[in-house]
Each structure stands twice: as C-alpha cells, then as structure tokens.
Amino acid sequence: MNNTHDLHDKRLADAWATLRAHSDKGLPLDPDPSRIAFADPEFLLRRETRGIRMQLELMKPDVEQRAHGIENTVVVFGSARFRSEEDSAAMIAQAEAAGDTVAAERWRRLARSSHYYEKARAFGKLVAQYSNGKEPQDKLFVCTGGGPGIMQAANRGAHEGGGISVGLAIALPMEEEANPYVTPALSFKFHYFAIRKMHFMMRAKALVAFPGGFGTLDELFEVITLVQTKKSKPVPIVLFGSDYWKRMIDFDFLVDEGVISPGDVKLFEYVDAPDDAWDAIKRFYKL
C-alpha cells in the first residue's frame, strides 16, 4: 500500500499539471472553487491571503538556506548602478556612438565610482576564501540583494573565491533578474520588502555598506536602528568609502542636535580598502 507521502505527491502533481497546462496554452486561470487551495494562484493572490503569502516568503528562503548550510552571512549593500571599469567604458562608448550625450555623461559620472565595484568584488573573494575548508558552523557567506552593481560585484568575488553566495532579489521594474554570480540554488526573489529585510538580518553576522542611494540608505539605517534599539544583537557595521559617507551624512551634526547619542556613532566604522573591511569583521569576532 502506498504511504501517505506518495498519495500527497500524486495530488500535488495533478494540481501542478493543471496550472502548467493553462500556462503553456496561454489560458487565463479563472476562479475555480474545486481547485486545491494551495495550488490556486487566483486564491493565493487575494487580499485576504496576504498573510499567507508573507509567511511563504519568510519560509521558503529559510528552508532552502538551512538545507545548504547557510547560517552566518556577511551582508553587502551598495548601488545597483555602479559597473565594473570595463563595463563602464563600454557603456560610455555605446552612448557616444549613439549620439546620446545625456546617457554618455551619466555613464561618465557613474564611472567615477567603478573602483567601488572592484573593491566589493575583492571583499567578496576574501570572505569566500576565509570560509573554504572551515567547519560548517564557522563558515561565512556573502549575501546581497542579488541585483547588479555592488551586489553583483560581491557575489562575483565570492564565486571567484570558490564559495557560494546568497541573493535576495526584489521584484522591481528595473531589476527583474538576479545577477549571474549568485549561486542558483540560493537565488531568491521577494515581493515584500519587509520580508526581504528580515532575511537580510536573520543570518547577518556583519554588514558592509558601499556607496549607494535610497535603497542602500534604507537598508543601512534599518540595521543601525535595530542594533541601536537592541532589537538585534550588535554586529560589525562597516561604511565602505569614508569620503562618500562623511560627505553624505554628518553624524556629528546629529549628535550636536541631540537626536542621536554620542555612543551611537560607535555602532559603525569607516574603511576604504577590502582588507580593512574584512579586518573589522575579524577583529569583532576575534577570528
């Protein structure tokens, strides 16, 4: 007699076959009360089932990361717009050839920060090389937002260092696919920013924030606030590119105004080299 697991597999297979048939034929998936609830996208996308969707977004990456031994991560944030030196030069040349002076100037401006791409790449490689040969509980894995720019650079470095890395991508119009250096089995896509933020912090043993815009600032201050309010354990928070960060944010002004405490500026440190970023993490954990 077949066991219960096999019976469930048959039902799931039948439900999946129905959905696949509609997709392959381009047919709309109309409401169907007889369809199994957990295999019914029309039902799962209702407003009333939002909580279930959020729970699934929390659970799926957690289950998969545990299966691959991902327990400790070094999270790398930074601009999705920075490219490698070679790609920056190519984009400038392409814009100039097309006579698009606006695009050419934009790419020239971004090219000034291409060195951050190379430094994030070097940092990702350092993390991976450290973990090679370590016991599972001692390994550190690069984790990024899975997109282009600094995220791609850190994943690329981890790949070149012989390691695996995580990508927590978000479904956005300008960032549809994960970068090619994320380990495929650890490439996740989220709809909810809030759940994605939780996954960044659930396994984070350090945060390295390279120069970036709104998204980078959002993630950075999320982590600083969680540590400041003791909602999360202290972790090394590294601001890569001291000139950039000090020009962007005057933390001393915030202290002078009394809106943060003098000790709050000790929650993070500035560095300007991949080795210094890695040393900050090693020093914190006495590695």
Short mmCIF file of C-alpha atoms in Angstrom, two decimals:
data_model
loop_
_atom_site.label_atom_id
_atom_site.label_comp_id
_atom_site.label_asym_id
_atom_site.label_seq_id
_atom_site.Cartn_x
_atom_site.Cartn_y
_atom_site.Cartn_z
CA MET A 1 0.00 0.00 0.00
CA ASN A 2 1.31 3.43 -0.92
CA ASN A 3 2.24 5.62 2.01
CA THR A 4 0.63 8.97 2.73
CA HIS A 5 3.57 10.90 1.29
CA ASP A 6 3.11 9.23 -2.11
CA LEU A 7 -0.62 9.98 -2.10
CA HIS A 8 0.10 13.62 -1.40
CA ASP A 9 2.69 13.69 -4.17
CA LYS A 10 0.05 12.48 -6.65
CA ARG A 11 -2.38 15.21 -5.68
CA LEU A 12 0.30 17.85 -5.90
CA ALA A 13 1.40 16.55 -9.29
CA ASP A 14 -2.16 16.71 -10.60
CA ALA A 15 -2.63 20.25 -9.29
CA TRP A 16 0.65 21.37 -10.84
CA ALA A 17 -0.23 19.75 -14.16
CA THR A 18 -3.45 21.77 -14.28
CA LEU A 19 -1.64 25.04 -13.70
CA ARG A 20 1.10 24.16 -16.19
CA ALA A 21 -1.47 23.31 -18.88
CA HIS A 22 -3.10 26.73 -18.51
CA SER A 23 0.28 28.44 -18.64
CA ASP A 24 1.53 26.54 -21.69
CA LYS A 25 -1.67 27.27 -23.63
CA GLY A 26 -1.81 30.91 -22.54
CA LEU A 27 -5.20 30.39 -20.97
CA PRO A 28 -6.48 32.64 -18.17
CA LEU A 29 -6.78 30.98 -14.81
CA ASP A 30 -10.37 31.66 -13.85
CA PRO A 31 -11.65 31.22 -10.29
CA ASP A 32 -12.44 27.59 -9.58
CA PRO A 33 -13.84 26.59 -6.16
CA SER A 34 -12.88 22.96 -6.78
CA ARG A 35 -9.18 23.71 -7.24
CA ILE A 36 -6.92 22.71 -4.33
CA ALA A 37 -6.42 25.90 -2.32
CA PHE A 38 -2.62 25.81 -2.09
CA ALA A 39 -2.38 25.24 -5.86
CA ASP A 40 -4.77 28.05 -6.71
CA PRO A 41 -2.91 31.28 -7.66
CA GLU A 42 -6.17 33.19 -8.08
CA PHE A 43 -7.00 32.42 -4.46
CA LEU A 44 -3.48 32.99 -3.14
CA LEU A 45 -3.33 36.43 -4.75
CA ARG A 46 -6.44 37.69 -2.99
CA ARG A 47 -6.19 40.46 -0.42
CA GLU A 48 -7.41 38.08 2.27
CA THR A 49 -4.48 35.71 1.73
CA ARG A 50 -1.75 38.34 2.01
CA GLY A 51 -0.68 36.94 5.38
CA ILE A 52 -0.18 33.50 3.83
CA ARG A 53 1.93 34.97 1.04
CA MET A 54 4.11 36.80 3.54
CA GLN A 55 4.51 33.62 5.57
CA LEU A 56 5.56 31.71 2.46
CA GLU A 57 8.10 34.39 1.53
CA LEU A 58 9.57 34.07 5.00
CA MET A 59 9.59 30.28 4.98
CA LYS A 60 10.86 29.35 1.53
CA PRO A 61 14.29 31.08 1.67
CA ASP A 62 14.71 29.96 5.27
CA VAL A 63 14.13 26.30 4.41
CA GLU A 64 16.45 26.42 1.39
CA GLN A 65 19.26 28.22 3.18
CA ARG A 66 19.16 25.75 6.05
CA ALA A 67 19.35 22.92 3.54
CA HIS A 68 22.55 24.43 2.10
CA GLY A 69 24.14 25.14 5.47
CA ILE A 70 23.76 28.91 5.28
CA GLU A 71 23.71 30.03 8.91
CA ASN A 72 26.11 33.01 9.01
CA THR A 73 26.19 35.73 6.36
CA VAL A 74 28.09 38.91 5.60
CA VAL A 75 25.56 41.23 4.02
CA VAL A 76 26.82 43.62 1.35
CA PHE A 77 24.76 46.62 0.25
CA GLY A 78 25.57 49.28 -2.34
CA SER A 79 24.44 50.95 -5.52
CA ALA A 80 22.93 48.83 -8.26
CA ARG A 81 24.14 51.45 -10.77
CA PHE A 82 27.90 51.06 -10.42
CA ARG A 83 29.55 48.88 -13.03
CA SER A 84 32.99 47.39 -13.50
CA GLU A 85 35.63 49.53 -15.13
CA GLU A 86 35.31 47.55 -18.38
CA ASP A 87 31.52 47.73 -18.45
CA SER A 88 31.55 51.44 -17.62
CA ALA A 89 33.89 52.14 -20.52
CA ALA A 90 31.70 50.07 -22.82
CA MET A 91 28.53 51.90 -21.77
CA ILE A 92 30.17 55.29 -22.35
CA ALA A 93 31.37 54.22 -25.79
CA GLN A 94 27.95 52.83 -26.68
CA ALA A 95 26.20 56.06 -25.68
CA GLU A 96 28.70 58.20 -27.56
CA ALA A 97 28.34 56.05 -30.67
CA ALA A 98 24.57 56.53 -30.49
CA GLY A 99 24.99 60.28 -30.12
CA ASP A 100 23.24 60.22 -26.73
CA THR A 101 25.16 62.90 -24.86
CA VAL A 102 22.88 62.72 -21.81
CA ALA A 103 23.46 58.98 -21.36
CA ALA A 104 27.18 59.35 -22.05
CA GLU A 105 27.51 61.98 -19.33
CA ARG A 106 25.51 59.87 -16.91
CA TRP A 107 27.77 56.87 -17.51
CA ARG A 108 30.89 59.03 -17.17
CA ARG A 109 29.61 60.24 -13.81
CA LEU A 110 28.92 56.69 -12.64
CA ALA A 111 32.28 55.53 -13.97
CA ARG A 112 33.97 57.66 -11.30
CA SER A 113 32.72 55.08 -8.79
CA SER A 114 33.63 51.95 -10.74
CA HIS A 115 36.51 51.37 -8.31
CA TYR A 116 33.89 50.53 -5.67
CA TYR A 117 32.73 47.65 -7.88
CA GLU A 118 36.25 46.26 -7.95
CA LYS A 119 36.66 46.68 -4.20
CA ALA A 120 33.35 44.95 -3.44
CA ARG A 121 34.46 42.14 -5.72
CA ALA A 122 37.75 41.85 -3.82
CA PHE A 123 35.93 41.87 -0.49
CA GLY A 124 33.54 39.09 -1.56
CA LYS A 125 36.53 36.99 -2.56
CA LEU A 126 38.13 37.49 0.88
CA VAL A 127 35.01 36.23 2.64
CA ALA A 128 34.78 33.15 0.43
CA GLN A 129 38.45 32.30 0.76
CA TYR A 130 38.25 32.53 4.53
CA SER A 131 35.38 30.04 4.62
CA ASN A 132 36.95 27.48 2.34
CA GLY A 133 37.89 24.48 4.45
CA LYS A 134 36.15 25.76 7.58
CA GLU A 135 33.68 23.68 9.57
CA PRO A 136 30.05 24.38 8.57
CA GLN A 137 29.30 26.33 11.75
CA ASP A 138 32.31 28.59 11.15
CA LYS A 139 31.65 29.47 7.52
CA LEU A 140 30.61 32.96 6.44
CA PHE A 141 28.69 33.50 3.22
CA VAL A 142 28.26 36.65 1.18
CA CYS A 143 24.64 37.76 0.97
CA THR A 144 23.45 40.59 -1.28
CA GLY A 145 20.28 41.94 -2.81
CA GLY A 146 21.03 39.79 -5.83
CA GLY A 147 20.97 42.64 -8.32
CA PRO A 148 23.58 44.40 -10.46
CA GLY A 149 26.27 46.86 -9.43
CA ILE A 150 27.84 46.42 -6.00
CA MET A 151 25.62 43.42 -5.36
CA GLN A 152 26.90 41.65 -8.45
CA ALA A 153 30.47 42.56 -7.54
CA ALA A 154 30.27 40.94 -4.08
CA ASN A 155 28.60 37.80 -5.44
CA ARG A 156 31.17 37.69 -8.24
CA GLY A 157 34.04 37.91 -5.78
CA ALA A 158 32.58 35.09 -3.69
CA HIS A 159 32.23 32.97 -6.83
CA GLU A 160 35.82 33.69 -7.86
CA GLY A 161 36.94 32.81 -4.35
CA GLY A 162 35.47 29.34 -4.70
CA GLY A 163 32.45 29.94 -2.47
CA ILE A 164 28.70 30.02 -2.75
CA SER A 165 26.66 33.15 -2.05
CA VAL A 166 23.10 34.26 -1.47
CA GLY A 167 20.99 36.70 -3.48
CA LEU A 168 17.79 38.16 -2.04
CA ALA A 169 16.33 39.88 -5.08
CA ILE A 170 13.22 42.04 -5.09
CA ALA A 171 10.68 42.12 -7.91
CA LEU A 172 11.16 45.64 -9.32
CA PRO A 173 10.64 47.02 -12.84
CA MET A 174 14.35 47.89 -13.15
CA GLU A 175 15.75 44.73 -11.52
CA GLU A 176 13.94 41.70 -12.86
CA GLU A 177 16.69 39.07 -12.82
CA ALA A 178 19.33 38.12 -10.29
CA ASN A 179 22.93 38.67 -11.28
CA PRO A 180 24.69 35.62 -12.78
CA TYR A 181 27.10 35.17 -9.87
CA VAL A 182 24.53 34.31 -7.22
CA THR A 183 24.54 30.58 -6.50
CA PRO A 184 21.42 29.38 -8.40
CA ALA A 185 20.04 27.32 -5.51
CA LEU A 186 20.37 30.39 -3.27
CA SER A 187 18.84 32.93 -5.61
CA PHE A 188 15.54 34.12 -4.14
CA LYS A 189 13.02 36.70 -5.26
CA PHE A 190 10.73 38.66 -2.96
CA HIS A 191 7.60 40.69 -3.40
CA TYR A 192 7.55 42.17 0.10
CA PHE A 193 10.40 44.47 1.10
CA ALA A 194 9.65 43.81 4.78
CA ILE A 195 10.18 40.05 4.50
CA ARG A 196 13.32 40.58 2.46
CA LYS A 197 14.68 42.86 5.19
CA MET A 198 14.01 40.16 7.76
CA HIS A 199 16.04 37.66 5.74
CA PHE A 200 18.93 40.09 5.48
CA MET A 201 19.09 40.28 9.27
CA MET A 202 18.18 36.71 10.27
CA ARG A 203 21.65 35.34 9.49
CA ALA A 204 23.71 38.53 9.29
CA LYS A 205 26.96 38.49 11.24
CA ALA A 206 28.16 41.71 9.60
CA LEU A 207 27.00 44.47 7.26
CA VAL A 208 29.24 46.20 4.75
CA ALA A 209 27.59 49.22 3.11
CA PHE A 210 29.23 50.51 -0.04
CA PRO A 211 28.18 53.86 -1.53
CA GLY A 212 24.64 53.88 -2.82
CA GLY A 213 21.35 55.70 -2.95
CA PHE A 214 17.91 55.37 -1.38
CA GLY A 215 17.93 51.57 -1.25
CA THR A 216 21.35 51.41 0.39
CA LEU A 217 20.39 54.08 2.92
CA ASP A 218 17.15 52.27 3.66
CA GLU A 219 18.91 49.00 4.46
CA LEU A 220 21.75 50.68 6.34
CA PHE A 221 19.54 52.65 8.70
CA GLU A 222 17.30 49.64 9.21
CA VAL A 223 20.29 47.72 10.59
CA ILE A 224 21.67 50.64 12.62
CA THR A 225 18.24 51.23 14.18
CA LEU A 226 17.77 47.55 15.05
CA VAL A 227 21.17 47.44 16.75
CA GLN A 228 20.72 50.83 18.43
CA THR A 229 17.36 49.80 19.90
CA LYS A 230 18.74 46.36 20.85
CA LYS A 231 16.20 44.57 18.69
CA SER A 232 19.18 42.85 17.09
CA LYS A 233 22.49 41.74 18.53
CA PRO A 234 25.46 44.01 17.79
CA VAL A 235 27.21 43.20 14.52
CA PRO A 236 30.05 44.94 12.70
CA ILE A 237 28.57 47.71 10.56
CA VAL A 238 31.15 48.91 8.06
CA LEU A 239 30.74 52.00 5.89
CA PHE A 240 32.99 51.48 2.88
CA GLY A 241 34.23 54.73 1.35
CA SER A 242 34.80 57.22 4.15
CA ASP A 243 34.77 60.34 1.94
CA TYR A 244 31.44 59.35 0.41
CA TRP A 245 29.70 58.60 3.70
CA LYS A 246 31.08 61.58 5.58
CA ARG A 247 30.03 63.90 2.79
CA MET A 248 26.58 62.35 2.58
CA ILE A 249 25.74 62.18 6.29
CA ASP A 250 27.02 64.44 9.03
CA PHE A 251 26.61 62.18 12.04
CA ASP A 252 28.40 64.70 14.28
CA PHE A 253 25.66 67.19 13.46
CA LEU A 254 23.07 64.67 14.64
CA VAL A 255 24.99 64.29 17.90
CA ASP A 256 25.21 68.07 18.32
CA GLU A 257 21.47 68.38 17.79
CA GLY A 258 20.86 65.71 20.41
CA VAL A 259 18.84 63.45 18.11
CA ILE A 260 21.35 60.62 18.49
CA SER A 261 23.67 59.81 21.39
CA PRO A 262 27.46 60.18 21.19
CA GLY A 263 27.77 56.41 21.58
CA ASP A 264 25.61 55.81 18.53
CA VAL A 265 28.41 56.83 16.17
CA LYS A 266 30.41 53.92 17.57
CA LEU A 267 27.90 51.47 16.11
CA PHE A 268 29.74 51.64 12.78
CA GLU A 269 33.17 52.37 11.36
CA TYR A 270 34.58 53.72 8.12
CA VAL A 271 37.01 51.85 5.86
CA ASP A 272 38.48 52.40 2.42
CA ALA A 273 40.01 49.05 1.47
CA PRO A 274 38.68 45.47 1.19
CA ASP A 275 41.29 44.19 3.65
CA ASP A 276 40.25 46.81 6.20
CA ALA A 277 36.59 45.83 5.90
CA TRP A 278 37.48 42.19 6.43
CA ASP A 279 39.80 43.08 9.33
CA ALA A 280 36.94 44.92 11.05
CA ILE A 281 34.85 41.74 10.96
CA LYS A 282 37.72 39.53 12.08
CA ARG A 283 38.52 41.90 14.94
CA PHE A 284 34.91 41.95 16.13
CA TYR A 285 34.68 38.14 16.23
CA LYS A 286 38.33 37.50 17.11
CA LEU A 287 38.74 35.29 14.04
#
